[in-house]
Structures are given as structure tokens and as C-alpha cells.
mmCIF file of N, CA and C in Angstrom:
data_model
loop_
_atom_site.group_PDB
_atom_site.id
_atom_site.type_symbol
_atom_site.label_atom_id
_atom_site.label_comp_id
_atom_site.label_asym_id
_atom_site.label_seq_id
_atom_site.Cartn_x
_atom_site.Cartn_y
_atom_site.Cartn_z
ATOM 1 N N UNK A 749 -14.422 -1.383 17.974
ATOM 2 C CA UNK A 749 -14.260 -1.363 16.530
ATOM 3 C C UNK A 749 -13.149 -0.398 16.108
ATOM 4 N N UNK A 750 -13.010 0.692 16.836
ATOM 5 C CA UNK A 750 -11.999 1.683 16.509
ATOM 6 C C UNK A 750 -10.588 1.091 16.598
ATOM 7 N N UNK A 751 -10.351 0.272 17.616
ATOM 8 C CA UNK A 751 -9.039 -0.358 17.771
ATOM 9 C C UNK A 751 -8.756 -1.308 16.611
ATOM 10 N N UNK A 752 -9.742 -2.089 16.223
ATOM 11 C CA UNK A 752 -9.566 -3.027 15.107
ATOM 12 C C UNK A 752 -9.289 -2.255 13.820
ATOM 13 N N UNK A 753 -10.032 -1.166 13.608
ATOM 14 C CA UNK A 753 -9.807 -0.336 12.418
ATOM 15 C C UNK A 753 -8.386 0.209 12.422
ATOM 16 N N UNK A 754 -7.929 0.687 13.567
ATOM 17 C CA UNK A 754 -6.569 1.238 13.661
ATOM 18 C C UNK A 754 -5.517 0.166 13.406
ATOM 19 N N UNK A 755 -5.754 -1.030 13.881
ATOM 20 C CA UNK A 755 -4.809 -2.133 13.644
ATOM 21 C C UNK A 755 -4.732 -2.446 12.155
ATOM 22 N N UNK A 756 -5.878 -2.522 11.494
ATOM 23 C CA UNK A 756 -5.891 -2.807 10.051
ATOM 24 C C UNK A 756 -5.202 -1.684 9.281
ATOM 25 N N UNK A 757 -5.486 -0.434 9.635
ATOM 26 C CA UNK A 757 -4.829 0.693 8.970
ATOM 27 C C UNK A 757 -3.318 0.616 9.188
ATOM 28 N N UNK A 758 -2.892 0.289 10.404
ATOM 29 C CA UNK A 758 -1.469 0.134 10.689
ATOM 30 C C UNK A 758 -0.842 -0.966 9.845
ATOM 31 N N UNK A 759 -1.559 -2.062 9.671
ATOM 32 C CA UNK A 759 -1.044 -3.161 8.841
ATOM 33 C C UNK A 759 -0.946 -2.748 7.377
ATOM 34 N N UNK A 760 -1.938 -2.011 6.884
ATOM 35 C CA UNK A 760 -1.885 -1.524 5.510
ATOM 36 C C UNK A 760 -0.692 -0.576 5.343
ATOM 37 N N UNK A 761 -0.468 0.292 6.320
ATOM 38 C CA UNK A 761 0.682 1.201 6.271
ATOM 39 C C UNK A 761 1.992 0.402 6.267
ATOM 40 N N UNK A 762 2.085 -0.608 7.112
ATOM 41 C CA UNK A 762 3.300 -1.437 7.147
ATOM 42 C C UNK A 762 3.522 -2.155 5.821
ATOM 43 N N UNK A 763 2.446 -2.633 5.209
ATOM 44 C CA UNK A 763 2.561 -3.264 3.891
ATOM 45 C C UNK A 763 3.170 -2.290 2.885
ATOM 46 N N UNK A 764 2.724 -1.043 2.936
ATOM 47 C CA UNK A 764 3.224 -0.075 1.971
ATOM 48 C C UNK A 764 4.664 0.352 2.270
ATOM 49 N N UNK A 765 5.053 0.303 3.508
ATOM 50 C CA UNK A 765 6.467 0.523 3.831
ATOM 51 C C UNK A 765 7.297 -0.634 3.285
ATOM 52 N N UNK A 766 6.771 -1.842 3.400
ATOM 53 C CA UNK A 766 7.432 -3.023 2.839
ATOM 54 C C UNK A 766 7.550 -2.892 1.319
ATOM 55 N N UNK A 767 6.457 -2.441 0.657
ATOM 56 C CA UNK A 767 6.507 -2.236 -0.793
ATOM 57 C C UNK A 767 7.569 -1.197 -1.146
ATOM 58 N N UNK A 768 7.637 -0.131 -0.353
ATOM 59 C CA UNK A 768 8.647 0.904 -0.580
ATOM 60 C C UNK A 768 10.041 0.288 -0.550
ATOM 61 N N UNK A 769 10.318 -0.499 0.469
ATOM 62 C CA UNK A 769 11.645 -1.113 0.599
ATOM 63 C C UNK A 769 11.929 -2.044 -0.576
ATOM 64 N N UNK A 770 10.953 -2.870 -0.925
ATOM 65 C CA UNK A 770 11.148 -3.788 -2.056
ATOM 66 C C UNK A 770 11.418 -3.032 -3.350
ATOM 67 N N UNK A 771 10.635 -1.995 -3.597
ATOM 68 C CA UNK A 771 10.728 -1.303 -4.879
ATOM 69 C C UNK A 771 11.886 -0.323 -4.956
ATOM 70 N N UNK A 772 12.220 0.315 -3.851
ATOM 71 C CA UNK A 772 13.292 1.312 -3.892
ATOM 72 C C UNK A 772 14.683 0.728 -3.642
ATOM 73 N N UNK A 773 14.768 -0.289 -2.796
ATOM 74 C CA UNK A 773 16.078 -0.764 -2.365
ATOM 75 C C UNK A 773 16.387 -2.217 -2.723
ATOM 76 N N UNK A 774 15.352 -3.033 -2.919
ATOM 77 C CA UNK A 774 15.582 -4.461 -3.162
ATOM 78 C C UNK A 774 15.135 -4.918 -4.554
ATOM 79 N N UNK A 775 14.775 -3.988 -5.413
ATOM 80 C CA UNK A 775 14.208 -4.308 -6.717
ATOM 81 C C UNK A 775 15.071 -5.296 -7.512
ATOM 82 N N UNK A 776 16.379 -5.059 -7.519
ATOM 83 C CA UNK A 776 17.280 -5.910 -8.301
ATOM 84 C C UNK A 776 18.058 -6.906 -7.432
ATOM 85 N N UNK A 777 17.617 -7.049 -6.190
ATOM 86 C CA UNK A 777 18.215 -8.029 -5.272
ATOM 87 C C UNK A 777 17.339 -9.285 -5.263
ATOM 88 N N UNK A 778 17.846 -10.400 -4.716
ATOM 89 C CA UNK A 778 17.062 -11.632 -4.738
ATOM 90 C C UNK A 778 15.635 -11.498 -4.187
ATOM 91 N N UNK A 779 15.451 -10.778 -3.091
ATOM 92 C CA UNK A 779 14.108 -10.637 -2.514
ATOM 93 C C UNK A 779 13.170 -9.904 -3.469
ATOM 94 N N UNK A 780 13.652 -8.846 -4.090
ATOM 95 C CA UNK A 780 12.833 -8.086 -5.031
ATOM 96 C C UNK A 780 12.558 -8.865 -6.304
ATOM 97 N N UNK A 781 13.577 -9.548 -6.798
ATOM 98 C CA UNK A 781 13.387 -10.362 -8.006
ATOM 99 C C UNK A 781 12.335 -11.431 -7.779
ATOM 100 N N UNK A 782 12.391 -12.075 -6.624
ATOM 101 C CA UNK A 782 11.431 -13.129 -6.304
ATOM 102 C C UNK A 782 10.021 -12.557 -6.108
ATOM 103 N N UNK A 783 9.928 -11.459 -5.370
ATOM 104 C CA UNK A 783 8.616 -10.878 -5.063
ATOM 105 C C UNK A 783 7.871 -10.467 -6.325
ATOM 106 N N UNK A 784 8.592 -9.955 -7.311
ATOM 107 C CA UNK A 784 7.946 -9.443 -8.515
ATOM 108 C C UNK A 784 8.153 -10.330 -9.738
ATOM 109 N N UNK A 785 8.820 -11.459 -9.560
ATOM 110 C CA UNK A 785 9.006 -12.395 -10.666
ATOM 111 C C UNK A 785 9.821 -11.810 -11.811
ATOM 112 N N UNK A 786 10.784 -10.970 -11.474
ATOM 113 C CA UNK A 786 11.618 -10.328 -12.491
ATOM 114 C C UNK A 786 12.907 -11.091 -12.715
ATOM 115 N N UNK A 787 13.472 -10.882 -13.876
ATOM 116 C CA UNK A 787 14.830 -11.342 -14.158
ATOM 117 C C UNK A 787 15.775 -10.197 -13.797
ATOM 118 N N UNK A 788 17.044 -10.489 -13.555
ATOM 119 C CA UNK A 788 17.995 -9.409 -13.289
ATOM 120 C C UNK A 788 18.035 -8.375 -14.424
ATOM 121 N N UNK A 789 17.892 -8.836 -15.655
ATOM 122 C CA UNK A 789 17.929 -7.930 -16.799
ATOM 123 C C UNK A 789 16.728 -6.984 -16.803
ATOM 124 N N UNK A 790 15.554 -7.536 -16.574
ATOM 125 C CA UNK A 790 14.345 -6.708 -16.539
ATOM 126 C C UNK A 790 14.391 -5.742 -15.349
ATOM 127 N N UNK A 791 14.880 -6.224 -14.215
ATOM 128 C CA UNK A 791 14.986 -5.365 -13.033
ATOM 129 C C UNK A 791 15.932 -4.200 -13.292
ATOM 130 N N UNK A 792 17.015 -4.456 -13.982
ATOM 131 C CA UNK A 792 17.970 -3.384 -14.282
ATOM 132 C C UNK A 792 17.326 -2.319 -15.169
ATOM 133 N N UNK A 793 16.512 -2.743 -16.111
ATOM 134 C CA UNK A 793 15.852 -1.805 -17.024
ATOM 135 C C UNK A 793 14.748 -0.989 -16.348
ATOM 136 N N UNK A 794 14.152 -1.539 -15.304
ATOM 137 C CA UNK A 794 12.989 -0.895 -14.681
ATOM 138 C C UNK A 794 13.269 -0.354 -13.284
ATOM 139 N N UNK A 795 14.518 -0.353 -12.884
ATOM 140 C CA UNK A 795 14.870 0.025 -11.513
ATOM 141 C C UNK A 795 14.425 1.441 -11.146
ATOM 142 N N UNK A 796 14.605 2.397 -12.035
ATOM 143 C CA UNK A 796 14.229 3.779 -11.733
ATOM 144 C C UNK A 796 12.710 3.899 -11.615
ATOM 145 N N UNK A 797 11.983 3.236 -12.488
ATOM 146 C CA UNK A 797 10.513 3.262 -12.417
ATOM 147 C C UNK A 797 10.025 2.623 -11.119
ATOM 148 N N UNK A 798 10.648 1.528 -10.731
ATOM 149 C CA UNK A 798 10.255 0.857 -9.491
ATOM 150 C C UNK A 798 10.525 1.738 -8.276
ATOM 151 N N UNK A 799 11.640 2.444 -8.286
ATOM 152 C CA UNK A 799 11.957 3.334 -7.165
ATOM 153 C C UNK A 799 10.918 4.446 -7.060
ATOM 154 N N UNK A 800 10.487 4.968 -8.193
ATOM 155 C CA UNK A 800 9.442 5.990 -8.200
ATOM 156 C C UNK A 800 8.148 5.422 -7.618
ATOM 157 N N UNK A 801 7.801 4.231 -8.023
ATOM 158 C CA UNK A 801 6.608 3.563 -7.503
ATOM 159 C C UNK A 801 6.733 3.324 -6.000
ATOM 160 N N UNK A 802 7.907 2.944 -5.554
ATOM 161 C CA UNK A 802 8.141 2.739 -4.133
ATOM 162 C C UNK A 802 7.960 4.016 -3.339
ATOM 163 N N UNK A 803 8.401 5.121 -3.907
ATOM 164 C CA UNK A 803 8.234 6.404 -3.236
ATOM 165 C C UNK A 803 6.748 6.720 -3.039
ATOM 166 N N UNK A 804 5.947 6.469 -4.056
ATOM 167 C CA UNK A 804 4.500 6.687 -3.927
ATOM 168 C C UNK A 804 3.897 5.793 -2.846
ATOM 169 N N UNK A 805 4.363 4.562 -2.761
ATOM 170 C CA UNK A 805 3.878 3.680 -1.694
ATOM 171 C C UNK A 805 4.256 4.231 -0.328
ATOM 172 N N UNK A 806 5.415 4.850 -0.243
ATOM 173 C CA UNK A 806 5.813 5.497 1.006
ATOM 174 C C UNK A 806 4.890 6.644 1.375
ATOM 175 N N UNK A 807 4.462 7.422 0.383
ATOM 176 C CA UNK A 807 3.511 8.509 0.641
ATOM 177 C C UNK A 807 2.172 7.961 1.142
ATOM 178 N N UNK A 808 1.734 6.842 0.570
ATOM 179 C CA UNK A 808 0.487 6.226 1.046
ATOM 180 C C UNK A 808 0.631 5.798 2.505
ATOM 181 N N UNK A 809 1.751 5.186 2.833
ATOM 182 C CA UNK A 809 1.995 4.767 4.220
ATOM 183 C C UNK A 809 2.027 5.976 5.148
ATOM 184 N N UNK A 810 2.692 7.047 4.722
ATOM 185 C CA UNK A 810 2.780 8.254 5.542
ATOM 186 C C UNK A 810 1.394 8.836 5.798
ATOM 187 N N UNK A 811 0.554 8.853 4.781
ATOM 188 C CA UNK A 811 -0.803 9.361 4.951
ATOM 189 C C UNK A 811 -1.618 8.531 5.918
ATOM 190 N N UNK A 812 -1.470 7.228 5.850
ATOM 191 C CA UNK A 812 -2.193 6.349 6.779
ATOM 192 C C UNK A 812 -1.709 6.544 8.211
ATOM 193 N N UNK A 813 -0.412 6.682 8.393
ATOM 194 C CA UNK A 813 0.132 6.936 9.730
ATOM 195 C C UNK A 813 -0.348 8.297 10.242
ATOM 196 N N UNK A 814 -0.370 9.281 9.377
ATOM 197 C CA UNK A 814 -0.884 10.607 9.737
ATOM 198 C C UNK A 814 -2.327 10.497 10.237
ATOM 199 N N UNK A 815 -3.148 9.761 9.495
ATOM 200 C CA UNK A 815 -4.528 9.564 9.923
ATOM 201 C C UNK A 815 -4.620 8.896 11.281
ATOM 202 N N UNK A 816 -3.775 7.906 11.511
ATOM 203 C CA UNK A 816 -3.770 7.230 12.816
ATOM 204 C C UNK A 816 -3.358 8.187 13.929
ATOM 205 N N UNK A 817 -2.364 9.015 13.671
ATOM 206 C CA UNK A 817 -1.898 9.966 14.689
ATOM 207 C C UNK A 817 -2.959 11.011 15.034
ATOM 208 N N UNK A 818 -3.825 11.312 14.090
ATOM 209 C CA UNK A 818 -4.902 12.272 14.344
ATOM 210 C C UNK A 818 -6.034 11.669 15.174
ATOM 211 N N UNK A 819 -6.021 10.349 15.328
ATOM 212 C CA UNK A 819 -7.067 9.683 16.111
ATOM 213 C C UNK A 819 -8.436 9.858 15.466
ATOM 214 N N UNK A 820 -9.472 10.061 16.272
ATOM 215 C CA UNK A 820 -10.824 10.218 15.722
ATOM 216 C C UNK A 820 -10.944 11.401 14.755
ATOM 217 N N UNK A 821 -10.130 12.430 14.942
ATOM 218 C CA UNK A 821 -10.158 13.580 14.034
ATOM 219 C C UNK A 821 -9.567 13.256 12.667
ATOM 220 N N UNK A 822 -8.933 12.111 12.540
ATOM 221 C CA UNK A 822 -8.309 11.724 11.279
ATOM 222 C C UNK A 822 -9.203 10.923 10.361
ATOM 223 N N UNK A 823 -10.500 10.907 10.636
ATOM 224 C CA UNK A 823 -11.430 10.110 9.824
ATOM 225 C C UNK A 823 -11.262 10.395 8.329
ATOM 226 N N UNK A 824 -11.312 11.654 7.945
ATOM 227 C CA UNK A 824 -11.211 12.010 6.530
ATOM 228 C C UNK A 824 -9.882 11.631 5.914
ATOM 229 N N UNK A 825 -8.812 11.799 6.674
ATOM 230 C CA UNK A 825 -7.475 11.441 6.188
ATOM 231 C C UNK A 825 -7.393 9.928 5.977
ATOM 232 N N UNK A 826 -7.909 9.176 6.933
ATOM 233 C CA UNK A 826 -7.895 7.711 6.811
ATOM 234 C C UNK A 826 -8.690 7.261 5.603
ATOM 235 N N UNK A 827 -9.884 7.822 5.440
ATOM 236 C CA UNK A 827 -10.733 7.445 4.306
ATOM 237 C C UNK A 827 -10.049 7.795 2.988
ATOM 238 N N UNK A 828 -9.471 8.995 2.919
ATOM 239 C CA UNK A 828 -8.807 9.407 1.681
ATOM 240 C C UNK A 828 -7.674 8.449 1.315
ATOM 241 N N UNK A 829 -6.772 8.177 2.258
ATOM 242 C CA UNK A 829 -5.617 7.351 1.928
ATOM 243 C C UNK A 829 -5.981 5.890 1.733
ATOM 244 N N UNK A 830 -6.933 5.372 2.501
ATOM 245 C CA UNK A 830 -7.397 4.005 2.238
ATOM 246 C C UNK A 830 -8.051 3.928 0.858
ATOM 247 N N UNK A 831 -8.778 4.975 0.483
ATOM 248 C CA UNK A 831 -9.374 5.024 -0.854
ATOM 249 C C UNK A 831 -8.310 5.034 -1.941
ATOM 250 N N UNK A 832 -7.243 5.790 -1.719
ATOM 251 C CA UNK A 832 -6.129 5.806 -2.675
ATOM 252 C C UNK A 832 -5.508 4.423 -2.815
ATOM 253 N N UNK A 833 -5.299 3.758 -1.690
ATOM 254 C CA UNK A 833 -4.728 2.410 -1.710
ATOM 255 C C UNK A 833 -5.672 1.459 -2.441
ATOM 256 N N UNK A 834 -6.969 1.570 -2.172
ATOM 257 C CA UNK A 834 -7.951 0.703 -2.825
ATOM 258 C C UNK A 834 -7.934 0.904 -4.336
ATOM 259 N N UNK A 835 -7.965 2.151 -4.790
ATOM 260 C CA UNK A 835 -7.959 2.424 -6.229
ATOM 261 C C UNK A 835 -6.661 1.916 -6.863
ATOM 262 N N UNK A 836 -5.536 2.170 -6.212
ATOM 263 C CA UNK A 836 -4.256 1.681 -6.737
ATOM 264 C C UNK A 836 -4.247 0.159 -6.804
ATOM 265 N N UNK A 837 -4.802 -0.490 -5.790
ATOM 266 C CA UNK A 837 -4.856 -1.949 -5.784
ATOM 267 C C UNK A 837 -5.755 -2.502 -6.871
ATOM 268 N N UNK A 838 -6.891 -1.861 -7.087
ATOM 269 C CA UNK A 838 -7.796 -2.306 -8.161
ATOM 270 C C UNK A 838 -7.149 -2.116 -9.528
ATOM 271 N N UNK A 839 -6.519 -0.970 -9.714
ATOM 272 C CA UNK A 839 -5.840 -0.706 -10.987
ATOM 273 C C UNK A 839 -4.703 -1.711 -11.207
ATOM 274 N N UNK A 840 -3.922 -1.950 -10.171
ATOM 275 C CA UNK A 840 -2.827 -2.905 -10.284
ATOM 276 C C UNK A 840 -3.319 -4.317 -10.563
ATOM 277 N N UNK A 841 -4.450 -4.683 -9.970
ATOM 278 C CA UNK A 841 -5.006 -6.016 -10.200
ATOM 279 C C UNK A 841 -5.449 -6.191 -11.647
ATOM 280 N N UNK A 842 -5.963 -5.114 -12.247
ATOM 281 C CA UNK A 842 -6.431 -5.180 -13.632
ATOM 282 C C UNK A 842 -5.262 -5.111 -14.613
ATOM 283 N N UNK A 843 -4.252 -4.307 -14.299
ATOM 284 C CA UNK A 843 -3.185 -4.054 -15.273
ATOM 285 C C UNK A 843 -1.897 -4.844 -15.060
ATOM 286 N N UNK A 844 -1.638 -5.277 -13.832
ATOM 287 C CA UNK A 844 -0.344 -5.907 -13.561
ATOM 288 C C UNK A 844 -0.478 -7.352 -13.086
ATOM 289 N N UNK A 845 -1.163 -7.551 -11.972
ATOM 290 C CA UNK A 845 -1.259 -8.899 -11.402
ATOM 291 C C UNK A 845 -2.511 -9.006 -10.542
ATOM 292 N N UNK A 846 -3.266 -10.047 -10.747
ATOM 293 C CA UNK A 846 -4.487 -10.254 -9.956
ATOM 294 C C UNK A 846 -4.180 -10.384 -8.465
ATOM 295 N N UNK A 847 -2.982 -10.821 -8.143
ATOM 296 C CA UNK A 847 -2.552 -10.972 -6.749
ATOM 297 C C UNK A 847 -2.669 -9.649 -5.984
ATOM 298 N N UNK A 848 -2.495 -8.529 -6.677
ATOM 299 C CA UNK A 848 -2.558 -7.215 -6.042
ATOM 300 C C UNK A 848 -3.938 -6.965 -5.445
ATOM 301 N N UNK A 849 -4.955 -7.571 -6.031
ATOM 302 C CA UNK A 849 -6.312 -7.428 -5.500
ATOM 303 C C UNK A 849 -6.370 -7.890 -4.046
ATOM 304 N N UNK A 850 -5.688 -8.973 -3.740
ATOM 305 C CA UNK A 850 -5.742 -9.555 -2.400
ATOM 306 C C UNK A 850 -4.699 -8.955 -1.452
ATOM 307 N N UNK A 851 -3.562 -8.546 -2.004
ATOM 308 C CA UNK A 851 -2.479 -8.029 -1.172
ATOM 309 C C UNK A 851 -2.677 -6.551 -0.831
ATOM 310 N N UNK A 852 -3.265 -5.785 -1.750
ATOM 311 C CA UNK A 852 -3.371 -4.350 -1.550
ATOM 312 C C UNK A 852 -4.823 -3.877 -1.456
ATOM 313 N N UNK A 853 -5.651 -4.240 -2.422
ATOM 314 C CA UNK A 853 -7.019 -3.703 -2.469
ATOM 315 C C UNK A 853 -7.894 -4.239 -1.341
ATOM 316 N N UNK A 854 -7.855 -5.532 -1.102
ATOM 317 C CA UNK A 854 -8.722 -6.127 -0.077
ATOM 318 C C UNK A 854 -8.428 -5.577 1.322
ATOM 319 N N UNK A 855 -7.165 -5.512 1.760
ATOM 320 C CA UNK A 855 -6.921 -4.922 3.087
ATOM 321 C C UNK A 855 -7.410 -3.471 3.191
ATOM 322 N N UNK A 856 -7.249 -2.702 2.118
ATOM 323 C CA UNK A 856 -7.730 -1.317 2.138
ATOM 324 C C UNK A 856 -9.250 -1.270 2.236
ATOM 325 N N UNK A 857 -9.928 -2.146 1.516
ATOM 326 C CA UNK A 857 -11.399 -2.191 1.567
ATOM 327 C C UNK A 857 -11.873 -2.573 2.969
ATOM 328 N N UNK A 858 -11.216 -3.548 3.576
ATOM 329 C CA UNK A 858 -11.560 -3.942 4.949
ATOM 330 C C UNK A 858 -11.338 -2.759 5.889
ATOM 331 N N UNK A 859 -10.217 -2.068 5.712
ATOM 332 C CA UNK A 859 -9.937 -0.897 6.540
ATOM 333 C C UNK A 859 -11.005 0.175 6.389
ATOM 334 N N UNK A 860 -11.438 0.429 5.169
ATOM 335 C CA UNK A 860 -12.489 1.422 4.936
ATOM 336 C C UNK A 860 -13.786 1.043 5.645
ATOM 337 N N UNK A 861 -14.184 -0.197 5.520
ATOM 338 C CA UNK A 861 -15.413 -0.657 6.183
ATOM 339 C C UNK A 861 -15.287 -0.481 7.692
ATOM 340 N N UNK A 862 -14.151 -0.859 8.240
ATOM 341 C CA UNK A 862 -13.952 -0.766 9.686
ATOM 342 C C UNK A 862 -13.921 0.688 10.164
ATOM 343 N N UNK A 863 -13.332 1.572 9.378
ATOM 344 C CA UNK A 863 -13.308 2.989 9.744
ATOM 345 C C UNK A 863 -14.723 3.543 9.797
ATOM 346 N N UNK A 864 -15.537 3.188 8.819
ATOM 347 C CA UNK A 864 -16.927 3.662 8.822
ATOM 348 C C UNK A 864 -17.726 3.042 9.948
ATOM 349 N N UNK A 865 -17.506 1.760 10.235
ATOM 350 C CA UNK A 865 -18.218 1.113 11.346
ATOM 351 C C UNK A 865 -17.810 1.726 12.683
ATOM 352 N N UNK A 866 -16.532 2.040 12.818
ATOM 353 C CA UNK A 866 -16.061 2.657 14.072
ATOM 354 C C UNK A 866 -16.674 4.030 14.257
ATOM 355 N N UNK A 867 -16.846 4.755 13.186
ATOM 356 C CA UNK A 867 -17.444 6.092 13.280
ATOM 357 C C UNK A 867 -18.921 6.002 13.627
ATOM 358 N N UNK A 868 -19.599 4.969 13.141
ATOM 359 C CA UNK A 868 -21.030 4.806 13.388
ATOM 360 C C UNK A 868 -21.311 4.350 14.826
ATOM 361 N N UNK A 869 -20.291 3.713 15.442
ATOM 362 C CA UNK A 869 -20.501 3.161 16.791
ATOM 363 C C UNK A 869 -20.532 4.215 17.865
#
């Protein structure tokens, strides 16, 4: 179970690195425009805000990687950062797009369950 939990946490971290790249570097490029359904005009107006959001996603990814590097001693770090991702995903699903529930919140929730199951085993 521990290996599966680590794989899911790694995937969640990779997702957040992808979000960082989209929001910080590709926001006003075709990939970013398509991913977020923005127009070039709207992207130009929100580029700085998106970069800030991307930076936060990078911090979430860094925390998850930190937890993985700590191994079994990283239980609290993993739970904290997965919890942060879950809350951010729930908030985003309510305020921005329901799709965020499945792309961000659900993987974090699965990761949390797996981390707790691995600890119980």
C-alpha cells in the first residue's frame, strides 16, 4: 500500500508542476489558452495573477516531493500538503470550475486515503 500511496502522491506532485508550467509560462500561449478556456485578451489581463497561482502550485508540488523524500517519516508532511491540495481543489470546484473537483481534489483525496491505509498496515 505504501508504494501505491507514493505513486499517487508523485502523480499529484507532477500535476501541480504541470499547473505551474501552464500558469506561469504558458498562460497566454495556445496550450494555456486551451487548458483554461481563455481568450488572448483575458489571458493578457490575468497573466500576473496566473503566474502567482502557478507559484503556489509549485509550492504544493515541492511539499509533496519533500514528504516523499522523507519516506515513512514524512507522514505528517504528506497529509498536510495533500490536505492543502484537497482544500484548494474543493474551493476551485465551487468558485471556478467543477472540473477542478476531478483533476485536483479527487486525486488528493485518494492520496490521503492511501497514506492513512499505508500507515495502518
